[in-house]
XYZ file of C-alpha atoms in Angstrom:
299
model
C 87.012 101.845 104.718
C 84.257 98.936 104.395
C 84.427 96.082 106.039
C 85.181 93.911 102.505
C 87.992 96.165 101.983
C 89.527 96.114 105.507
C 89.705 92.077 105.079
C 90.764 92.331 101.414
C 93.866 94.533 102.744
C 94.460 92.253 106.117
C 94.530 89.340 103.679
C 96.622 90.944 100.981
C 99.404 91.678 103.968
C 98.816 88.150 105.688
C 99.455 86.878 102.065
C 102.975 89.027 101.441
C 104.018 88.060 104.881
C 103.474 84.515 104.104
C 103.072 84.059 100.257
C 104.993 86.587 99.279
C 105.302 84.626 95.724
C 101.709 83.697 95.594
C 100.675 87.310 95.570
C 103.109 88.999 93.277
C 101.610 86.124 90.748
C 98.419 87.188 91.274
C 99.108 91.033 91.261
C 101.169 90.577 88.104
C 98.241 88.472 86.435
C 96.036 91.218 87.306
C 98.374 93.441 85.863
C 99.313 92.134 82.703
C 96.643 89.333 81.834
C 99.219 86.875 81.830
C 101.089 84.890 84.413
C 104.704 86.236 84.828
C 107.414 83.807 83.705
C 109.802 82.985 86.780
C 112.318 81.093 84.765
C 112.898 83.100 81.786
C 112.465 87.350 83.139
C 113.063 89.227 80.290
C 112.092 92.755 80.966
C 112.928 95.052 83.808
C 109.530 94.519 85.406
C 109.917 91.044 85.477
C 113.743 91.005 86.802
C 112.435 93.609 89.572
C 109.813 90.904 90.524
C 111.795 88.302 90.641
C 114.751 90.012 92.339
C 112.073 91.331 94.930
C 110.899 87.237 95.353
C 113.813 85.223 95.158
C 117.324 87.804 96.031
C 118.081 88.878 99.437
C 116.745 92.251 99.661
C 118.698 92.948 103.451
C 120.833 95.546 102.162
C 118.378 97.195 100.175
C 116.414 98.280 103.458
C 119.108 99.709 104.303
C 119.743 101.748 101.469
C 116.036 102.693 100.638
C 116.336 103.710 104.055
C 116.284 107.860 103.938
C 118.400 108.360 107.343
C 120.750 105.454 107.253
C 121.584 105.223 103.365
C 123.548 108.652 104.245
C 126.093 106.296 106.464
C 126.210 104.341 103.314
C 126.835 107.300 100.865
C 129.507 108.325 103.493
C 131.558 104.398 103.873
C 132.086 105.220 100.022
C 133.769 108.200 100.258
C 131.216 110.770 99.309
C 129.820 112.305 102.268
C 130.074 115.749 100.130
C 127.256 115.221 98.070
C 124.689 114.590 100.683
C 121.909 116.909 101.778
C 122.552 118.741 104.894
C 120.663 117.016 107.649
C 118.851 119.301 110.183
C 117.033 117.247 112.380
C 115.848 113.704 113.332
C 113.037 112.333 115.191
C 111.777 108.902 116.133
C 107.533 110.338 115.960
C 105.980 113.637 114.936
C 104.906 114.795 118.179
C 109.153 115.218 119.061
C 109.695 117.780 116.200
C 111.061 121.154 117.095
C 110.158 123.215 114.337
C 111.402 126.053 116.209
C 115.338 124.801 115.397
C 114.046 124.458 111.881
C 115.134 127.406 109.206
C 111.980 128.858 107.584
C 112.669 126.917 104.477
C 113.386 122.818 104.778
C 112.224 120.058 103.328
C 110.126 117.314 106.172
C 109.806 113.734 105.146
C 109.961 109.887 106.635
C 112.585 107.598 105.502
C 110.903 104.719 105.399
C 107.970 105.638 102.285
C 107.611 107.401 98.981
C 105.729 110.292 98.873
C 105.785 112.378 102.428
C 107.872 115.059 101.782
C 106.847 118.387 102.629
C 108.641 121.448 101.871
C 108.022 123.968 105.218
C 107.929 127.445 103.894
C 107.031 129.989 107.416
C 106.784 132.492 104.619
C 103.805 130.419 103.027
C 101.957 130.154 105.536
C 103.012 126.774 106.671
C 100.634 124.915 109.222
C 102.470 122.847 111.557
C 99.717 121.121 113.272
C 98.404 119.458 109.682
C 102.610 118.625 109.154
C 102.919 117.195 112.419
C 99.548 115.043 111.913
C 100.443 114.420 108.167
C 103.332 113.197 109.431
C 102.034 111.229 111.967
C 99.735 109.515 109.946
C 102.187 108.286 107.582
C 104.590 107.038 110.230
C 102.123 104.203 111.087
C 102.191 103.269 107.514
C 103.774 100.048 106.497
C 104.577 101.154 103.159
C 106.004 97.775 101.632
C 102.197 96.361 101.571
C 101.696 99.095 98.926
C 103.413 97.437 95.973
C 104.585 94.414 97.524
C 108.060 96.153 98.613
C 108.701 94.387 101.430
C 112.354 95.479 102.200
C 110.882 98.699 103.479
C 108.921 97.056 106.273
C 112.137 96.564 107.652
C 113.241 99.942 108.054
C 112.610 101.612 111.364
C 110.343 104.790 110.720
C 111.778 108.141 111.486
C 110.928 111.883 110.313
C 114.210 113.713 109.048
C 114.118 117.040 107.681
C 116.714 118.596 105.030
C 117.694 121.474 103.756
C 115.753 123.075 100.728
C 117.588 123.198 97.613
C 117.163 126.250 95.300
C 116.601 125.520 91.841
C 119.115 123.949 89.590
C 120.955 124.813 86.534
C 118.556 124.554 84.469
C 117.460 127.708 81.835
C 114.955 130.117 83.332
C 111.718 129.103 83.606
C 112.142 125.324 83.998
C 111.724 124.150 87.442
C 114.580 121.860 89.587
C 115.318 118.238 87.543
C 115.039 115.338 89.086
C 118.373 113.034 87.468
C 117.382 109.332 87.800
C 120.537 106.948 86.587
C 119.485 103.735 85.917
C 122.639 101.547 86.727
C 123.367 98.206 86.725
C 126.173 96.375 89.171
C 127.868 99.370 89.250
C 127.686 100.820 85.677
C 125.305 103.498 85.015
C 123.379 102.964 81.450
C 120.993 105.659 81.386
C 119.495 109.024 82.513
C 115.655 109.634 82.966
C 114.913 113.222 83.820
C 111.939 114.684 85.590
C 111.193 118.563 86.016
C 108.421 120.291 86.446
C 106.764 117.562 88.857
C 103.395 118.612 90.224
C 100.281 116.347 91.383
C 98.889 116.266 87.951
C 102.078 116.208 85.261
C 106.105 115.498 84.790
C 107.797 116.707 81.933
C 110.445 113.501 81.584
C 112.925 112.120 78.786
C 114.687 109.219 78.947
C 118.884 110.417 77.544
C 121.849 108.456 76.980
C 125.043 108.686 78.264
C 126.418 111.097 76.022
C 122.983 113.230 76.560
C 121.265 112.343 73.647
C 117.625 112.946 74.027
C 115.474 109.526 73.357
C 111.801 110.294 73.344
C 111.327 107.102 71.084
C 111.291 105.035 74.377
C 108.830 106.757 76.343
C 105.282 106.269 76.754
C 104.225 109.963 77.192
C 100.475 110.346 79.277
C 98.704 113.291 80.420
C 100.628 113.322 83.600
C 104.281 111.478 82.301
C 104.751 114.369 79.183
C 107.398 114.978 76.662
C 109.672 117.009 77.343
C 111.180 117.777 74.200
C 114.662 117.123 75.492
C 114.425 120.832 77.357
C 116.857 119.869 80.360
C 120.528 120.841 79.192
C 123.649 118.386 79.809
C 124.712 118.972 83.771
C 128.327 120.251 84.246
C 128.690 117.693 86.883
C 127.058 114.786 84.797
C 130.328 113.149 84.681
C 130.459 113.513 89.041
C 126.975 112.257 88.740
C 127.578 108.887 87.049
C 131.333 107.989 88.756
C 129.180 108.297 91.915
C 125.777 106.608 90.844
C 128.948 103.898 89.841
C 130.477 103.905 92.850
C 126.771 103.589 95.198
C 125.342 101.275 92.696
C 128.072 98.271 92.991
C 126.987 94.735 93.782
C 123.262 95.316 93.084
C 121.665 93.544 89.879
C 119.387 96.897 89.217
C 119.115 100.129 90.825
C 117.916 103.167 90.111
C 120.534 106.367 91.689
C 118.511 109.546 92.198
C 120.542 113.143 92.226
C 119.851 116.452 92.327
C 121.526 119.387 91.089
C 121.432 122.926 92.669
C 123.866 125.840 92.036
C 126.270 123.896 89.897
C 126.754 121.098 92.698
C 125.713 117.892 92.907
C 123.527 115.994 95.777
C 122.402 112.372 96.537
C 118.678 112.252 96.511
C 117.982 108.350 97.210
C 118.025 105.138 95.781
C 115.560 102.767 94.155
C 115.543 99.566 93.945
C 111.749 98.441 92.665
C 110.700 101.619 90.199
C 107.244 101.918 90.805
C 107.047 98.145 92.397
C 108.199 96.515 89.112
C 104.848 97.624 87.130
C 106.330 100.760 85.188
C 104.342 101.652 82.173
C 105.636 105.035 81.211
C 108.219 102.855 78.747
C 107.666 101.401 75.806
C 107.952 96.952 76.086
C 111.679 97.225 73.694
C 112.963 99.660 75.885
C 111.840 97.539 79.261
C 113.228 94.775 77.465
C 116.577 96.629 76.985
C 116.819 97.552 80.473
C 115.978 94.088 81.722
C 118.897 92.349 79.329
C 121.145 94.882 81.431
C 120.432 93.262 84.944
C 122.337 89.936 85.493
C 119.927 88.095 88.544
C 121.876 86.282 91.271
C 121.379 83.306 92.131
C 117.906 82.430 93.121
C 117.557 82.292 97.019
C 116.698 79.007 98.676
């Protein structure tokens, strides 16, 4: 990293630490081309930013956090849908990959975007996991997008077990099911499958798993996809517990998994792609942001 860059991040973070406001103005501006309107939000972008500025955001580090959110899931009554834990570890250097199956699934709870599935069979290299791992541990991951909540969680490795594919017909990988809900009542579905570095098939259904490409913005890496992912069995399970989990927050978006006809918790998210999503179209962000009621605004 240049020297220009190295102060244009250390000022960035001095300015979130201090100016948190300041700087999600100016990102936005940068953004959008126009200045974000802290009176009147109006889509869910704008409620995400403002909720991120001006709510307490306590509980969601919590939550967001990948090891303790489990003692959440379980206070609610629904320990049974949670991933089997297998290990945790406070640093990389502590992980005994010998006590490890030869299929899991590695990642820290405090980011987006570490997970690594350990296949032995694959050939899997557990120096480069261990230093991967490392590396990402000293990462203060709320600088990214201006998420601050997670620079509050304490960074640990956990690993999981792997999940075989879902229920999906043959030939279409695992779904991701992503229920946007709102205080507690679940509104909508958006499915990904098929994830890889360079494309997601996704689709945006309804409650009663009708198919709404009309609200997507489909890319080269967010692509239709033609409405291929059938209705779960357990979709009712899925949204009485993405109910349940997503009570007394304004916005939240309740991440499940499905494998061999049961249901599992995946996470939750609070600020989709740091309030800057642009894989919807503006009516449908508009719709989503006339479903979140903000609190009121913290001194």
């Amino acid at each position: 990293m240049s020297l220009k860059n190295h102060i244009k991040r250390l000022r960035r973070e001095y300015m979130l630490d201090h100016h948190r406001v300041r700087q999600a103005e100016k990102d936005w501006l940068e953004w959008k081309g126009y200045p974000i309107d802290w009176d009147n939000p109006r889509d869910i972008n704008e409620k995400i930013q403002w909720l991120l500025c001006f709510s307490d955001t306590s509980s969601w580090s919590v939550c967001a956090d990948k090891f303790r959110v489990r003692d959440y899931v379980k206070s609610k009554g629904l320990e049974g849908i949670l991933i089997p834990l297998l290990g945790v570890w406070d640093s990389a250097s502590e992980i005994d990959f010998g006590t490890l199956p030869d299929k899991c699934v590695l990642k820290c709870n405090h980011d987006s975007g570490s997970t690594l599935v350990m296949d032995r069979r694959a050939g899997f290299d557990e120096g480069k996991a261990r230093a991967f791992l490392h590396s990402r541990m000293k990462k203060k991951f709320g600088y990214l997008n201006g998420e601050m909540y997670y620079n509050a969680i304490e960074p640990r490795i956990i690993a999981e077990r792997f999940l075989q594919s879902g229920d999906e017909p043959s030939g279409i990988p695992p779904a991701d099911y992503k229920v946007w809900c709102f205080d507690g009542k679940p509104y909508s579905v958006w499915v990904c499958y098929g994830r890889t570095s360079s494309e997601t098939y996704v689709n945006i259904y309804d409650l009663d798993w009708n198919v709404h490409p009309e609200v997507s913005v489909f890319t080269e890496h967010y692509r239709d996809g033609r409405g291929a992912v059938p209705k779960p069995a357990c979709l009712g399970q899925m949204l009485e517990a993405a109910s349940v989990l997503s009570e007394g927050f304004p916005e939240v978006r309740m991440d499940f998994f499905v494998s061999g006809g049961r249901l599992y918790f995946g996470e939750m998210t609070f600020a989709s792609y740091g309030g800057k999503m642009d894989f919807y179209t503006q009516e449908y962000l508009e719709e989503l942001g006339r479903q979140c009621i903000l609190p009121v605004k913290k001194g």
